[in-house]
Short mmCIF file of C-alpha atoms and ligand atoms in Angstrom, two decimals:
data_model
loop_
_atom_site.label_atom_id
_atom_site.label_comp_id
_atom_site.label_asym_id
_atom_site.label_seq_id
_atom_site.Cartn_x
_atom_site.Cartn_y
_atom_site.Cartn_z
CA UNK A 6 -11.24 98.96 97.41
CA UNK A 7 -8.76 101.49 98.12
CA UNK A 8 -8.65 104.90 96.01
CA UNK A 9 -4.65 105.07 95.59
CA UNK A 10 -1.92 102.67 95.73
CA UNK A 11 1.75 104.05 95.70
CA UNK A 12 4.51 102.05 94.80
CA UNK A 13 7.77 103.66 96.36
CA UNK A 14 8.46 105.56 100.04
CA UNK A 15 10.65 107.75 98.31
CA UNK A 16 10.17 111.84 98.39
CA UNK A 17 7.46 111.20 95.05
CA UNK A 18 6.02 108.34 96.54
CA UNK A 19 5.44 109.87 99.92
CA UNK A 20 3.95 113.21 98.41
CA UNK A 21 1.84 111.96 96.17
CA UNK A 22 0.59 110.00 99.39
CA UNK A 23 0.06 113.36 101.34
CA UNK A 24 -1.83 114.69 98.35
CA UNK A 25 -4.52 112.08 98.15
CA UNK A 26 -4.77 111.82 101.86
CA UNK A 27 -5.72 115.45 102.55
CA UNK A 28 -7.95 115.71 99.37
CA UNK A 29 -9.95 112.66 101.19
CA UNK A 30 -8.70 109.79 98.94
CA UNK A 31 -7.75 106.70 100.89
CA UNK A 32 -4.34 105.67 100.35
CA UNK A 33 -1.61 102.86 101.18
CA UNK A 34 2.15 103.41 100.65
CA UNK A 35 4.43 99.80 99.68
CA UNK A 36 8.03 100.39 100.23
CA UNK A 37 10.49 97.57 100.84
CA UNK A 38 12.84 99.36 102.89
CA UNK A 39 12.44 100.76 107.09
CA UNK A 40 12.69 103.44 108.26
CA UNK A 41 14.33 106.55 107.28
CA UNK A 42 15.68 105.85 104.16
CA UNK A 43 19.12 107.64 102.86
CA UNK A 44 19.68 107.59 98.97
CA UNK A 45 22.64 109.39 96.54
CA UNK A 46 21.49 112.90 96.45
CA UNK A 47 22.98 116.35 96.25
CA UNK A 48 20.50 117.44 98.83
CA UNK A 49 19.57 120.91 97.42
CA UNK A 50 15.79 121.63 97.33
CA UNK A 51 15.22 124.44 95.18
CA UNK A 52 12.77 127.26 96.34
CA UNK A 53 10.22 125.78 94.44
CA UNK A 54 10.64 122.62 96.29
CA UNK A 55 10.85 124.32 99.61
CA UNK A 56 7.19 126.26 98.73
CA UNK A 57 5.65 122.78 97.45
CA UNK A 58 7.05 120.88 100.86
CA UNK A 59 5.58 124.56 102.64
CA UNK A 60 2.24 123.70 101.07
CA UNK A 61 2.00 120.51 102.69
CA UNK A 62 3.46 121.49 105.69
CA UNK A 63 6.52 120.48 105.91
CA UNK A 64 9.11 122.18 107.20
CA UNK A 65 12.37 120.18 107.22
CA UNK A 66 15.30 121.43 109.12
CA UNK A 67 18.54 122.30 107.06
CA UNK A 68 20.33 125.31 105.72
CA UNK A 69 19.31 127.88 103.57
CA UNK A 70 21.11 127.84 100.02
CA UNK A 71 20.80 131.89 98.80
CA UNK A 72 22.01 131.05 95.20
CA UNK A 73 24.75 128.92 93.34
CA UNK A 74 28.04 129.54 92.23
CA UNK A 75 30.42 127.86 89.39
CA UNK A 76 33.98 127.20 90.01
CA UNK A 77 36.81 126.11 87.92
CA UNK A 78 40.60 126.93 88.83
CA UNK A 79 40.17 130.42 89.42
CA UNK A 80 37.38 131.05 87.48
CA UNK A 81 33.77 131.40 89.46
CA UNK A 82 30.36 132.87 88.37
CA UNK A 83 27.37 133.31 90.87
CA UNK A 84 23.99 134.52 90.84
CA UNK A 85 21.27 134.33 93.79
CA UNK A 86 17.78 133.25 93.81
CA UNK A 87 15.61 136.21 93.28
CA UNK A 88 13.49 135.34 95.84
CA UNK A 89 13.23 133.44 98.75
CA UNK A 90 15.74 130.94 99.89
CA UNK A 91 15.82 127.23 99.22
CA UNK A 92 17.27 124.63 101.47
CA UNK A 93 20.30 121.75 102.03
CA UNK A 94 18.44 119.53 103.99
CA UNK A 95 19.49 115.98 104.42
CA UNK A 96 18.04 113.16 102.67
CA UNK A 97 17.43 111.18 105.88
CA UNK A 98 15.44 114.53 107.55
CA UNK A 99 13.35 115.20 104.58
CA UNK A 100 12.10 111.20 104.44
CA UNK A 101 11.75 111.29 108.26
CA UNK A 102 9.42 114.54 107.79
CA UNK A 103 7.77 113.43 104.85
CA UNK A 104 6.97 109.77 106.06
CA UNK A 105 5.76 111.89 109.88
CA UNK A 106 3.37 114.00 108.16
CA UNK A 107 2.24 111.24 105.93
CA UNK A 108 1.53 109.04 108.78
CA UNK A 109 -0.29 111.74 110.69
CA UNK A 110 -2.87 112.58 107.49
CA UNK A 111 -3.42 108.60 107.61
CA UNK A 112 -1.73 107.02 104.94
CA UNK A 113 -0.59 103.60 105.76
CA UNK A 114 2.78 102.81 104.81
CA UNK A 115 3.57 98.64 104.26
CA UNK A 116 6.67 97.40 104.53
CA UNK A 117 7.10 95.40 101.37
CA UNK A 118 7.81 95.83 97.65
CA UNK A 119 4.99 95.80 95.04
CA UNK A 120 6.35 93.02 92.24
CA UNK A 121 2.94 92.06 89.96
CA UNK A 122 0.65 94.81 88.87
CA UNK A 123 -2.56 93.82 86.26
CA UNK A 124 -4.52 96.20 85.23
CA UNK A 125 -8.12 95.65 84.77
CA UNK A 126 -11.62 98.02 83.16
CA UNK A 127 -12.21 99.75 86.71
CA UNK A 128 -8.90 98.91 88.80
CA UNK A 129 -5.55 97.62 89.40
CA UNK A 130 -4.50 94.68 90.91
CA UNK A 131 -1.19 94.93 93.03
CA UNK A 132 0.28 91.67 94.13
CA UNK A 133 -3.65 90.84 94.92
CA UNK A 134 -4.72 94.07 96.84
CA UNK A 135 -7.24 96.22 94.45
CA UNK A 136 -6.66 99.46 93.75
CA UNK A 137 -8.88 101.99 92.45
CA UNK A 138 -5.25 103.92 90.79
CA UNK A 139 -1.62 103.18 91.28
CA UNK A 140 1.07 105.42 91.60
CA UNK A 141 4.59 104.36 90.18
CA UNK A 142 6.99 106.08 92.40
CA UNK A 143 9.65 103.55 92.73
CA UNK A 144 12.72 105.73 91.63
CA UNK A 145 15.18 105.93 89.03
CA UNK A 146 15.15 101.82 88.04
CA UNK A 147 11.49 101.80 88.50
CA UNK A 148 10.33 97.89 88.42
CA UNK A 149 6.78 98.98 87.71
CA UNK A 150 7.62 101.10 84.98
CA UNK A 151 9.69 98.43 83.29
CA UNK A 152 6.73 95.38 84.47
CA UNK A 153 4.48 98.19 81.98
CA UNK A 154 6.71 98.08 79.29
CA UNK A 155 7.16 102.12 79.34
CA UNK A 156 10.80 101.64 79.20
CA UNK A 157 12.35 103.64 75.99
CA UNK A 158 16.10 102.34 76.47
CA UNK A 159 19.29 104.56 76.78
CA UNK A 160 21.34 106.39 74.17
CA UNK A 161 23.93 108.60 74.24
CA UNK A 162 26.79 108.89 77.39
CA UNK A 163 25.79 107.32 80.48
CA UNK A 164 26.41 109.96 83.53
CA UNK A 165 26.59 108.53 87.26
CA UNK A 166 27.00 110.10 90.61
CA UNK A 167 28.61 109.56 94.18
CA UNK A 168 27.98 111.36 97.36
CA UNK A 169 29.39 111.71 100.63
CA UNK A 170 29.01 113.99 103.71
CA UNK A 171 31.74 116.00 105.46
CA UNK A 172 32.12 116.90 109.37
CA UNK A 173 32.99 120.93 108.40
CA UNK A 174 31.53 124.19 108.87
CA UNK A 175 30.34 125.03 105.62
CA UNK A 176 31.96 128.46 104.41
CA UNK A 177 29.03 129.90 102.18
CA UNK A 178 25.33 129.74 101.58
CA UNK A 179 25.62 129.19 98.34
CA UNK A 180 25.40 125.87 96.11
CA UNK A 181 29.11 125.50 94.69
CA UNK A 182 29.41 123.38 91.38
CA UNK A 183 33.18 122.94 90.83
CA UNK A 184 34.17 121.72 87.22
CA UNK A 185 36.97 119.52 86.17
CA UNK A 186 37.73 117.83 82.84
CA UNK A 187 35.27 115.26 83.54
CA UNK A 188 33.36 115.83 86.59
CA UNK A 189 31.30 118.27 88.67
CA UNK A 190 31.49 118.15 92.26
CA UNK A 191 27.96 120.33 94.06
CA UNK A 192 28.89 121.27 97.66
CA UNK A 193 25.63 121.45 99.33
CA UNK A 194 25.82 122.81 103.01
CA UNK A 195 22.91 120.95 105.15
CA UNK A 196 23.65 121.61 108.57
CA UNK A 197 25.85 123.90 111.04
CA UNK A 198 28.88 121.40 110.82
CA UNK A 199 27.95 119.52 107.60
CA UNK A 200 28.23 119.44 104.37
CA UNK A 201 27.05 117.20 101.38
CA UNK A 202 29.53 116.71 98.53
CA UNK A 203 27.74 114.71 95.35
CA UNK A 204 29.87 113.89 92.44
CA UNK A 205 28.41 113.57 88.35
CA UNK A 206 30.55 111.95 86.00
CA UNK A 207 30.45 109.64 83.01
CA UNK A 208 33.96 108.41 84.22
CA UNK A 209 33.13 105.66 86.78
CA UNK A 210 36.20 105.70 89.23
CA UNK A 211 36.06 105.52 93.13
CA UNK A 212 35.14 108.55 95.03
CA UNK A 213 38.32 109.17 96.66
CA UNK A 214 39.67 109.35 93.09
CA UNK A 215 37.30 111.39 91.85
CA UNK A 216 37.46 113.89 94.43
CA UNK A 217 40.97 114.02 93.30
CA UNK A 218 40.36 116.26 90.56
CA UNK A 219 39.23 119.21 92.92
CA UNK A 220 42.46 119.87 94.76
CA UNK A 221 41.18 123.15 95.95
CA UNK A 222 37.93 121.65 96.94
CA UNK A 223 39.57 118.79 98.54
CA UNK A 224 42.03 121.66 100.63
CA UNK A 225 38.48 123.11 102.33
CA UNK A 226 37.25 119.21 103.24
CA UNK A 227 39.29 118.93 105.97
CA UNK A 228 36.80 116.76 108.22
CA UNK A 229 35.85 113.47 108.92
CA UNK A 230 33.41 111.83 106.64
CA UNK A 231 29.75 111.87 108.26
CA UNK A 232 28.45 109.04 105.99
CA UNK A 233 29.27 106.27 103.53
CA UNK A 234 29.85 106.66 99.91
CA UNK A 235 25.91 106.19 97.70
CA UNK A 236 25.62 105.90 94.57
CA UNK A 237 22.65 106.22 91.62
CA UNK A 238 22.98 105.74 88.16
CA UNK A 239 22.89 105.53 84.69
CA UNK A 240 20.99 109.16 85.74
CA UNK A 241 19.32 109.29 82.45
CA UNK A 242 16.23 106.86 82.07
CA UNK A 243 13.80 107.16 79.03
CA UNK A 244 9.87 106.63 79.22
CA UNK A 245 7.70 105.83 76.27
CA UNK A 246 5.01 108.01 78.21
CA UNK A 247 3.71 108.32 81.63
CA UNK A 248 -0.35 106.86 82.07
CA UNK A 249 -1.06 103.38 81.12
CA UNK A 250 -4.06 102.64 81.95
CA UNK A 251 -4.49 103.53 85.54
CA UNK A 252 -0.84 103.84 86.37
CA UNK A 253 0.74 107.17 86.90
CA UNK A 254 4.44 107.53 87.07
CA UNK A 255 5.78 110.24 89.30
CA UNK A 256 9.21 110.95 90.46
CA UNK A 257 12.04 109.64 89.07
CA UNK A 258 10.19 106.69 87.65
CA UNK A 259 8.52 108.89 85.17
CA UNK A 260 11.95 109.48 83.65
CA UNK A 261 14.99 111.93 84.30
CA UNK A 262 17.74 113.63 82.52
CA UNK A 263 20.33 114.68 85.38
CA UNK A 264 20.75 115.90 88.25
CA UNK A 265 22.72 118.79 86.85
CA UNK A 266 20.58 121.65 87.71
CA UNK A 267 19.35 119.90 91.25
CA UNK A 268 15.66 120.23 90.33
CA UNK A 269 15.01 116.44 91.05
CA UNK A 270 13.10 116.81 94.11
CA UNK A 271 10.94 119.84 92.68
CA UNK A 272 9.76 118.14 90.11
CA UNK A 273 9.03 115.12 91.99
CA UNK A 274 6.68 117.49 94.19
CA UNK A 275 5.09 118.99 91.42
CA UNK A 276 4.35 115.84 89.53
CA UNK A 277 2.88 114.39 92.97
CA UNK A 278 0.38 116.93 92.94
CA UNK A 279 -0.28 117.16 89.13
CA UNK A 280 -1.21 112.84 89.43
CA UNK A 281 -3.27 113.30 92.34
CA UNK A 282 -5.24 116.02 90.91
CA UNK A 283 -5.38 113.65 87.62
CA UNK A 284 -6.80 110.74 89.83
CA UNK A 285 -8.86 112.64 91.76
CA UNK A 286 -10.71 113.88 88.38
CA UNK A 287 -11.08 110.28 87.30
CA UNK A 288 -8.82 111.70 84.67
CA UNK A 289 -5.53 109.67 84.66
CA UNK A 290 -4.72 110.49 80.83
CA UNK A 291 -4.93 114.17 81.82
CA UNK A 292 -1.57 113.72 84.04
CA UNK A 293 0.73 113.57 80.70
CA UNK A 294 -0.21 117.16 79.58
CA UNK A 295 0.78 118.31 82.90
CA UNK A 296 4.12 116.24 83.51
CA UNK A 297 4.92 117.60 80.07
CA UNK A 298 4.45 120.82 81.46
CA UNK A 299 6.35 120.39 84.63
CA UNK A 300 9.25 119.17 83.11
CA UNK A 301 9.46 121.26 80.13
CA UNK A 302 11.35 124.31 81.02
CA UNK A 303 14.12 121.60 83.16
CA UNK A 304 14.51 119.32 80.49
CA UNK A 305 15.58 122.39 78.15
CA UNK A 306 18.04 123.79 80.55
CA UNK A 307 19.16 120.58 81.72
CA UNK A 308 19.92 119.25 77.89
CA UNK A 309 21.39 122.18 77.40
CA UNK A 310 24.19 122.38 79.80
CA UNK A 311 24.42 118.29 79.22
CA UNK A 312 25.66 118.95 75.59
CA UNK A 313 27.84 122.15 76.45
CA UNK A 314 29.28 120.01 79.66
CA UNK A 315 29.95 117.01 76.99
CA UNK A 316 32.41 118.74 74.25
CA UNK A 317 35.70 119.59 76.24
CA UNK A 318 36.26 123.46 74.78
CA UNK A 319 32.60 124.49 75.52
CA UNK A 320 33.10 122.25 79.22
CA UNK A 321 36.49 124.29 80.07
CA UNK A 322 34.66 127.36 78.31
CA UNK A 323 31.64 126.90 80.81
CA UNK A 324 32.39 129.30 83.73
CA UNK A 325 33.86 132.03 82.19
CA UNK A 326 31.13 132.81 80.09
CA UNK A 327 29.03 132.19 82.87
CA UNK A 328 31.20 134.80 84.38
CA UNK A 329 31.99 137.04 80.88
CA UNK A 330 27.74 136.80 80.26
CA UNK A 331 26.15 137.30 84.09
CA UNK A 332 23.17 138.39 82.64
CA UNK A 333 22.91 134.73 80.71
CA UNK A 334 23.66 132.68 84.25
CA UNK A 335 21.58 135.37 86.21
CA UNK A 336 18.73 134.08 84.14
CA UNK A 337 18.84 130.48 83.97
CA UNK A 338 19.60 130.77 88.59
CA UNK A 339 16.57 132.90 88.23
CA UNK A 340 14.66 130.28 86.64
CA UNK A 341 16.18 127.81 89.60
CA UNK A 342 14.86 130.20 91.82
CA UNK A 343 11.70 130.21 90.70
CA UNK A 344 9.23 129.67 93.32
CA UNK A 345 6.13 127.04 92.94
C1 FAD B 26 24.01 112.29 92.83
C2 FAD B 26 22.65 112.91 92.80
C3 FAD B 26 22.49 114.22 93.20
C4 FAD B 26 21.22 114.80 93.21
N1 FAD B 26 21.09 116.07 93.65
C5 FAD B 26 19.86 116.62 93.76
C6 FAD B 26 19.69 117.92 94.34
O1 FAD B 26 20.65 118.56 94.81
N2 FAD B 26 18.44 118.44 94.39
C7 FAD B 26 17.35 117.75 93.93
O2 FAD B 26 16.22 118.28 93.99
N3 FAD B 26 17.49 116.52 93.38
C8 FAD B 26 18.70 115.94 93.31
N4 FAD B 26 18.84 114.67 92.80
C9 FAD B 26 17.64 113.96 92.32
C10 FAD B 26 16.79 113.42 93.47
O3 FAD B 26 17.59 112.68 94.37
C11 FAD B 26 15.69 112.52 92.89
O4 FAD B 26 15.04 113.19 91.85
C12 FAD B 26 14.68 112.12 93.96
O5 FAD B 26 15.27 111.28 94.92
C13 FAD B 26 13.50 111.37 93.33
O6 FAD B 26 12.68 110.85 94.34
P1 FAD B 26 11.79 109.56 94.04
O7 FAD B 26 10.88 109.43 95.21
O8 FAD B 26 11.23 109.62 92.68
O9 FAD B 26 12.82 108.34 94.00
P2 FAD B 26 13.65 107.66 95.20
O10 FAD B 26 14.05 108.67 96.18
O11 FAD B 26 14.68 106.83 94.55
O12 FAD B 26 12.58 106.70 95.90
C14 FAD B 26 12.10 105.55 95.27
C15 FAD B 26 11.66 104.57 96.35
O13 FAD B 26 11.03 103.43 95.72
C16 FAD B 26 11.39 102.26 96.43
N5 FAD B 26 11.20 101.09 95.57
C17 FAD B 26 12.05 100.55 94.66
N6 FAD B 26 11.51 99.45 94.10
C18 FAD B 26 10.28 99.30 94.67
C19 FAD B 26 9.22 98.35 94.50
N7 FAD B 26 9.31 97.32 93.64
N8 FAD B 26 8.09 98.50 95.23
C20 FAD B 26 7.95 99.51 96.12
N9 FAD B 26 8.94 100.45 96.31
C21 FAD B 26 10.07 100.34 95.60
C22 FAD B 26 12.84 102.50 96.85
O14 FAD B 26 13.19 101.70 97.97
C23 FAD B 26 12.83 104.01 97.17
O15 FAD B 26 12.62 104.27 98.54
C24 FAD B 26 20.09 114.07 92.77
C25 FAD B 26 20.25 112.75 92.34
C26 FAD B 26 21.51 112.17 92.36
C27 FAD B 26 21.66 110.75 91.92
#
């Protein structure tokens, strides 16, 4: 019987692979989709994510992102990380070095998609292959999580978002996050001639149009686009808890707010290695106190900004007080910043 089975190739999935493989646990990855697999992302790792890929050594190429800075008609705040870097790195070159390095520790990686899981006093059954654990790390709509019944339903505005890459030098090192009435647009530089433009919304409208309501953003994006149009949404997904039994959910499976603050992909890292450590214990109940902890201090900044983003005068109040208060939007960059 195998130690570990992960559901999802994903960034969570993958990690949480890497984990158990170099800690001597043997492991086998199900994802339905080959090879390097592109999703809707704004494609900023945060330091912290950039140490926690470091850790595991990986090093994916992209470009490093010194701080972020609001925008809004003339109006623009920005703060830098207080330590080192993090990174735009494209989707498709972090799953390419993430699926490499998992390969080369051993983990197997199956082309298919895990549909029946039954849990049993010592193991779990996946679609008939025993497992001594399973990781749920099957992303935002996670099928496993909702075959479990640790689905808590939505409330509350839905927010969606919409990416697309751009064939121009990027002109700063910084995340931008340019605000309109009813959108943000996060200009994330990920390469010498490249850069990754993801749109959040609750106003579901084609990405041309949205784009639209940057007109000074839309000035600088003078370039051919260097993908197609993803999307991913409702972003906010509710989870009764994240154990049952001997099912772990990591990643955007366990739950998520928003991608907001860009802190998707650290915490997906850090949860990968707080569930291994859990099933390495024999301790799977253990991994709640920790994803609690792990997501604590983003869920707070994240809600936050969500309601202040959500009532039009605090939304169009947003960057000049970021600018009027510095010390305020030093400290919550700072926290981005934070390294692992
Ligand atoms: C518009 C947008 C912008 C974002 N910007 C940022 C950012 O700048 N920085 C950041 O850190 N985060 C950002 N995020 C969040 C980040 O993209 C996610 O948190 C991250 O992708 C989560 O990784 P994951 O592995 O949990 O899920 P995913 O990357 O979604 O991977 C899940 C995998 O599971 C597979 N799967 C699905 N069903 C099954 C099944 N039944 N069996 C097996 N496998 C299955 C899927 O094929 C997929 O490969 C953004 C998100 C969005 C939507």
């Amino acid at each position: 019987m195998i130690d570990l089975l992960v559901a999802g190739g994903g960034p969570a999935g993958l990690a949480t692979a890497l984990h158990a493989a170099r800690v001597g646990l043997s492991v086998r990855v199900r994802e339905p989709r080959d090879g390097v697999v592109d999703k809707a992302c704004g494609e900023g790792l945060m330091p912290g994510a950039v140490a926690r890929l470091a850790r595991l050594g990986v090093d994916p190429a992209g470009r490093a992102l010194r701080g972020i800075r609001y925008l809004a008609g003339p109006a623009r705040a920005e703060a830098l990380f207080p330590g080192p870097p993090g990174r735009g790195v494209r989707r498709t070159v972090l799953h390419d070095a993430l699926r490499a390095a998992a390969l080369d520790a051993g983990v197997v990686v199956e082309r298919r998609a895990v549909r029946d899981v039954v849990q049993g006093a010592d193991r779990v059954v996946v679609d008939g292959t025993p497992a001594r654990y399973v990781v749920a790390a099957d992303g935002l709509h996670s099928p496993v999580r909702r075959s479990l019944g640790l689905e808590a339903g939505t409330r509350g505005r839905q927010r969606y978002g919409l990416r697309r890459h751009v064939g121009v030098a990027p002109w700063t090192d910084l995340v931008e996050v340019h605000w309109s009435a009813h959108a943000e647009a996060y200009v994330t530089p990920v390469g010498p001639g490249e850069v990754g433009v993801a749109i959040l919304t609750s106003v579901r409208r084609p990405y041309e149009e949205q784009l639209a309501a940057f007109p000074a953003l839309r000035e600088r994006l003078r370039g051919e686009a260097t993908s197609t149009v993803r999307g991913a949404g409702p972003l906010r997904q509710r989870t009764t808890r994240r154990v049952a039994g001997r099912v772990l959910l990591v990643g955007d499976a366990a739950g998520y707010v928003d991608a907001l603050t860009g802190e998707g992909l650290s915490l997906a890292l850090a949860q990968a290695e707080a569930a291994v450590a859990a099933v390495r214990a024999g301790r799977p109940e253990r991994y709640e106190a920790d994803w609690r902890r792990v997501v604590r201090r983003y869920r707070l900044l994240t809600e936050a900004l969500l309601a202040a983003a959500a009532v039009p005068p605090a939304r169009r109040a947003l960057v000049p007080a970021a600018r009027a208060l510095p010390v305020l939007f030093d400290a919550a960059v700072r926290e981005l910043g934070r390294p692992a």
